C-alpha positions as semicolon CSV with decimal commas, in nm:
position;residue;x (nm);y (nm);z (nm)
1;X;1,374;-2,179;-1,624
2;X;1,095;-2,356;-1,461
3;X;1,082;-2,023;-1,207
4;X;1,113;-1,751;-1,482
5;X;0,807;-1,918;-1,665
6;X;0,614;-1,979;-1,381
7;X;0,683;-1,594;-1,282
8;X;0,583;-1,511;-1,658
9;X;0,256;-1,698;-1,626
10;X;0,178;-1,548;-1,299
11;X;0,202;-1,218;-1,383
12;X;0,002;-1,312;-1,751
13;X;-0,325;-1,413;-1,532
14;X;-0,262;-1,067;-1,298
15;X;-0,258;-0,865;-1,612
16;X;-0,546;-1,055;-1,791
17;X;-0,757;-1,020;-1,464
18;X;-0,709;-0,659;-1,450
19;X;-0,808;-0,635;-1,854
20;X;-1,130;-0,833;-1,837
21;X;-1,215;-0,641;-1,538
22;X;-1,161;-0,283;-1,722
23;X;-1,356;-0,446;-2,027
24;X;-1,690;-0,471;-1,801
25;X;-1,640;-0,156;-1,673
26;X;-1,682;-0,019;-2,047
27;X;-2,093;-0,187;-2,076
28;X;-2,124;0,051;-1,788
29;X;-2,090;-0,151;-1,456
30;X;-1,829;-0,051;-1,224
31;X;-1,701;-0,410;-1,183
32;X;-1,487;-0,498;-0,886
33;X;-1,293;-0,747;-1,069
34;X;-1,335;-1,054;-0,828
35;X;-1,511;-1,279;-1,079
36;X;-1,224;-1,190;-1,332
37;X;-0,965;-1,238;-1,120
38;X;-1,069;-1,604;-0,976
39;X;-1,128;-1,711;-1,348
40;X;-0,768;-1,686;-1,441
41;X;-0,592;-1,755;-1,104
42;X;-0,785;-2,038;-0,996
43;X;-0,576;-2,380;-0,898
44;X;-0,728;-2,704;-0,834
45;X;-0,831;-2,809;-0,507
46;X;-0,780;-2,435;-0,369
47;X;-1,042;-2,169;-0,311
48;X;-0,819;-1,827;-0,314
49;X;-0,826;-1,534;-0,104
50;X;-0,802;-1,245;-0,337
51;X;-0,669;-0,888;-0,266
52;X;-0,664;-0,563;-0,504
53;X;-0,398;-0,285;-0,568
54;X;-0,192;-0,481;-0,639
55;X;-0,438;-0,776;-0,743
56;X;-0,267;-1,131;-0,598
57;X;-0,439;-1,450;-0,474
58;X;-0,352;-1,668;-0,162
59;X;-0,396;-2,061;-0,158
60;X;-0,676;-2,191;0,070
61;X;-0,687;-2,540;0,133
62;X;-1,038;-2,664;0,192
63;X;-1,134;-2,948;0,408
64;X;-1,203;-3,293;0,290
65;X;-1,571;-3,433;0,333
66;X;-1,759;-3,146;0,149
67;X;-1,866;-3,033;-0,167
68;X;-2,034;-2,733;-0,347
69;X;-2,298;-2,752;-0,520
70;X;-2,417;-2,476;-0,777
71;X;-2,751;-2,390;-0,855
72;X;-2,901;-2,145;-1,078
73;X;-3,235;-1,951;-0,956
74;X;-3,324;-1,918;-1,305
75;X;-3,355;-1,513;-1,240
76;X;-3,140;-1,332;-1,486
77;X;-3,031;-1,005;-1,372
78;X;-2,936;-0,739;-1,629
79;X;-2,667;-0,616;-1,443
80;X;-2,577;-0,302;-1,712
81;X;-2,945;-0,260;-1,785
82;X;-3,061;-0,198;-1,408
83;X;-2,695;-0,050;-1,253
84;X;-2,830;0,273;-1,188
85;X;-3,045;0,099;-0,914
86;X;-2,875;-0,208;-0,834
87;X;-2,542;-0,252;-0,902
88;X;-2,372;0,104;-0,958
89;X;-2,586;0,210;-0,706
90;X;-2,420;-0,021;-0,414
91;X;-2,053;0,140;-0,537
92;X;-2,187;0,462;-0,520
93;X;-2,307;0,389;-0,179
94;X;-2,008;0,249;-0,035
95;X;-1,811;0,523;-0,186
96;X;-2,026;0,815;-0,003
97;X;-1,981;0,602;0,317
98;X;-1,638;0,554;0,320
99;X;-1,627;0,951;0,264
100;X;-1,891;1,044;0,541
101;X;-1,718;0,787;0,756
102;X;-1,351;0,933;0,668
103;X;-1,496;1,323;0,764
104;X;-1,709;1,187;1,062
105;X;-1,365;1,051;1,192
106;X;-1,178;1,342;1,183
107;X;-1,050;1,407;0,808
108;X;-1,142;1,708;0,650
109;X;-1,379;1,734;0,389
110;X;-1,177;1,800;0,099
111;X;-0,909;1,588;0,199
112;X;-1,174;1,275;0,216
113;X;-1,316;1,395;-0,108
114;X;-0,978;1,383;-0,274
115;X;-0,857;1,063;-0,132
116;X;-1,118;0,803;-0,024
117;X;-1,260;0,603;-0,284
118;X;-1,356;0,265;-0,092
119;X;-1,440;0,179;0,230
120;X;-1,076;-0,013;0,276
121;X;-0,954;0,369;0,262
122;X;-1,100;0,429;0,574
123;X;-1,078;0,088;0,769
124;X;-0,776;0,205;0,944
125;X;-0,986;0,496;1,093
126;X;-1,222;0,280;1,174
127;X;-1,022;0,016;1,353
128;X;-0,865;0,293;1,562
129;X;-1,168;0,453;1,661
130;X;-1,339;0,099;1,753
131;X;-0,995;0,023;1,943
132;X;-1,051;0,347;2,174
133;X;-1,368;0,140;2,269
134;X;-1,186;-0,166;2,348
135;X;-1,273;-0,395;2,006
136;X;-1,082;-0,395;1,658
137;X;-1,388;-0,422;1,433
138;X;-1,456;-0,141;1,209
139;X;-1,815;-0,206;1,221
140;X;-1,846;-0,059;1,542
141;X;-1,726;0,293;1,427
142;X;-2,015;0,260;1,140
143;X;-2,276;0,211;1,407
144;X;-2,142;0,505;1,618
145;X;-2,125;0,754;1,343
146;X;-2,354;0,669;1,053
147;X;-2,713;0,690;1,120
148;X;-2,913;0,379;1,024
149;X;-3,162;0,561;0,863
150;X;-3,136;0,655;0,469
151;X;-2,938;0,959;0,389
152;X;-3,049;1,218;0,155
153;X;-2,866;1,379;-0,126
154;X;-2,897;1,707;0,099
155;X;-2,774;1,574;0,413
156;X;-2,451;1,381;0,264
157;X;-2,396;1,709;0,081
158;X;-2,425;1,916;0,418
159;X;-2,156;1,679;0,589
160;X;-1,896;1,665;0,288
161;X;-1,950;2,051;0,216
162;X;-1,972;1,997;-0,146
163;X;-2,272;1,833;-0,409
164;X;-2,248;1,499;-0,511
165;X;-2,258;1,607;-0,901
166;X;-1,928;1,758;-0,847
167;X;-1,749;1,487;-0,654
168;X;-1,919;1,176;-0,893
169;X;-1,892;1,416;-1,190
170;X;-1,611;1,206;-1,335
171;X;-1,806;0,879;-1,383
172;X;-2,130;0,908;-1,583
173;X;-2,233;0,597;-1,463
174;X;-2,227;0,736;-1,138
175;X;-2,388;1,019;-1,229
176;X;-2,681;0,774;-1,327
177;X;-2,708;0,669;-0,978
178;X;-2,755;1,020;-0,863
179;X;-3,031;1,094;-1,126
180;X;-3,226;0,750;-1,039
181;X;-3,151;0,719;-0,590
182;X;-3,426;0,875;-0,384
183;X;-3,196;0,811;-0,064
184;X;-2,881;0,629;0,002
185;X;-2,824;0,348;0,263
186;X;-2,483;0,436;0,395
187;X;-2,531;0,272;0,718
188;X;-2,630;-0,040;0,592
189;X;-2,390;-0,094;0,307
190;X;-2,077;-0,012;0,515
191;X;-2,216;-0,293;0,779
192;X;-2,189;-0,520;0,498
193;X;-1,874;-0,471;0,339
194;X;-1,681;-0,467;0,694
195;X;-1,836;-0,769;0,804
196;X;-1,821;-0,955;0,478
197;X;-1,428;-0,874;0,483
198;X;-1,448;-1,056;0,861
199;X;-1,608;-1,350;0,755
200;X;-1,368;-1,401;0,433
201;X;-1,083;-1,388;0,656
202;X;-1,251;-1,622;0,934
203;X;-1,311;-1,860;0,658
204;X;-0,960;-1,862;0,596
205;X;-0,845;-1,914;0,967
206;X;-1,119;-2,204;0,992
207;X;-0,954;-2,408;0,740
208;X;-0,653;-2,333;0,915
209;X;-0,718;-2,418;1,214
210;X;-0,727;-2,755;1,394
211;X;-1,091;-2,864;1,440
212;X;-1,230;-3,173;1,328
213;X;-1,363;-3,215;0,941
214;X;-1,710;-3,211;1,066
215;X;-1,654;-2,876;1,309
216;X;-1,474;-2,737;1,027
217;X;-1,753;-2,793;0,764
218;X;-2,024;-2,664;1,045
219;X;-1,831;-2,352;1,110
220;X;-1,758;-2,271;0,710
221;X;-2,146;-2,334;0,674
222;X;-2,214;-2,084;0,939
223;X;-1,999;-1,818;0,787
224;X;-2,172;-1,890;0,443
225;X;-2,541;-1,840;0,600
226;X;-2,393;-1,536;0,783
227;X;-2,303;-1,399;0,437
228;X;-2,627;-1,470;0,251
229;X;-2,801;-1,251;0,534
230;X;-2,608;-0,950;0,515
231;X;-2,642;-0,982;0,133
232;X;-2,990;-1,023;0,135
233;X;-3,076;-0,769;0,459
234;X;-2,795;-0,541;0,451
235;X;-2,668;-0,505;0,095
236;X;-2,995;-0,573;-0,078
237;X;-2,885;-0,789;-0,350
238;X;-3,088;-1,106;-0,350
239;X;-3,450;-1,169;-0,522
240;X;-3,698;-1,390;-0,454
241;X;-3,613;-1,672;-0,626
242;X;-3,265;-1,672;-0,470
243;X;-3,425;-1,664;-0,138
244;X;-3,613;-1,958;-0,220
245;X;-3,336;-2,161;-0,351
246;X;-3,116;-2,076;-0,036
247;X;-3,385;-2,209;0,186
248;X;-3,447;-2,516;0,007
249;X;-3,071;-2,565;-0,026
250;X;-3,093;-2,554;0,395
251;X;-3,375;-2,729;0,447
252;X;-3,199;-3,046;0,230
253;X;-2,917;-3,056;0,416
254;X;-2,684;-2,812;0,293
255;X;-2,425;-2,688;0,580
256;X;-2,446;-2,345;0,428
257;X;-2,568;-2,168;0,100
258;X;-2,566;-1,838;0,001
259;X;-2,565;-1,618;-0,338
260;X;-2,302;-1,600;-0,532
261;X;-2,209;-1,336;-0,801
262;X;-2,316;-0,992;-0,820
263;X;-2,662;-1,087;-0,692
264;X;-3,018;-1,006;-0,811
265;X;-3,012;-1,302;-0,986
266;X;-2,796;-1,597;-1,086
267;X;-2,669;-1,876;-0,888
268;X;-2,653;-1,995;-0,544
269;X;-2,364;-2,221;-0,387
270;X;-2,429;-2,476;-0,130
271;X;-2,190;-2,669;0,089
272;X;-2,304;-3,009;0,138
273;X;-2,152;-3,283;0,259
274;X;-1,990;-3,531;0,001
275;X;-2,232;-3,797;0,105
276;X;-2,559;-3,670;0,060
277;X;-2,457;-3,477;-0,291
278;X;-2,677;-3,711;-0,518
279;X;-2,983;-3,705;-0,291
280;X;-2,928;-3,316;-0,209
281;X;-2,931;-3,252;-0,591
282;X;-3,226;-3,491;-0,665
283;X;-3,426;-3,305;-0,368
284;X;-3,368;-2,944;-0,557
285;X;-3,419;-3,079;-0,890
286;X;-3,790;-3,185;-0,762
287;X;-3,871;-2,935;-0,520
288;X;-3,722;-2,629;-0,707
289;X;-3,638;-2,718;-1,078
290;X;-3,982;-2,947;-1,160
291;X;-4,238;-2,680;-1,147
292;X;-3,999;-2,431;-1,346
293;X;-3,986;-2,768;-1,617
294;X;-4,362;-2,767;-1,587
295;X;-4,436;-2,410;-1,695
296;X;-4,173;-2,419;-1,973
297;X;-3,951;-2,168;-1,798
298;X;-3,615;-2,447;-1,863
299;X;-3,570;-2,770;-2,063
300;X;-3,566;-3,128;-1,855
301;X;-3,303;-3,219;-2,087
302;X;-3,090;-2,919;-1,962
303;X;-3,149;-2,980;-1,600
304;X;-2,740;-3,050;-1,577
305;X;-2,654;-2,695;-1,680
306;X;-2,863;-2,537;-1,420
307;X;-2,739;-2,733;-1,102
308;X;-2,457;-2,945;-1,052
309;X;-2,150;-3,058;-0,802
310;X;-1,828;-2,879;-0,805
311;X;-1,481;-2,905;-0,661
312;X;-1,200;-2,611;-0,687
313;X;-1,040;-2,658;-1,023
314;X;-0,775;-2,451;-1,232
315;X;-0,878;-2,116;-1,436
316;X;-0,860;-2,005;-1,777
317;X;-0,496;-2,148;-1,910
318;X;-0,289;-2,138;-2,230
319;X;-0,235;-2,472;-2,390
320;X;0,037;-2,552;-2,616
321;X;0,063;-2,818;-2,864
């Protein structure tokens, strides 16, 4: 009975994650579903490695001695309003990068257009190419076959032998991207996606390694710092407030800090040794938030809503009384 009950709740969580993701798309953002998935599939004490198609989560035990501090940049991103130039633009750039990679690595244009939607669809081709060069890193293929300079729409259409309006016409929000975009940074977006995926698995491997707690926390912090650099430089989804906040986190002892969520505003997350968390939060209040309080951006009494320590806990749940 308990097994059936657990399976039923697990399936319900998956369905709810997929449903909430679909709901967000109705406001015009081509959401990937990560936030929705963790909101309902999280477990106390664990990070979750989330995979899609089908959606599933793998528990990742976190080391002791560290705590995550969440800090709001106070920059608000109007994700739906700016979708054509920010969030959805990156989705389209990644899809186009995947199609161009597929063609450059041997797929027929019509085959790539019909079958390739995400960079994961051509990761195998990239890994195979890298293997011929003595590597397993798909980024190697990106660096070899995509140019670093931005592509114009005409250049992409020449490669895919079709017009972009035709291949993206099924999605009104993608057509909005085409109307707004002057160029497409395929190289940078593909490099970010593949390197970020590699960091996710490096994080998982690190927490299951035999490193000491101190070395483990340092390695996890390094991965977070590398991730933020990639988000900022390659994916370009940071903003001045997040850059300032992340830098102040590191200056005050964070082992690692990065933006979290969709970007262009919102929160940063910092990995901090547990024994310095109170002083760390106090320092950020003084160095980042006090000037905003003085300018009337936020009320001092609400400061606890904008910065706090956090531990992984359970996601949304059904309570029966």
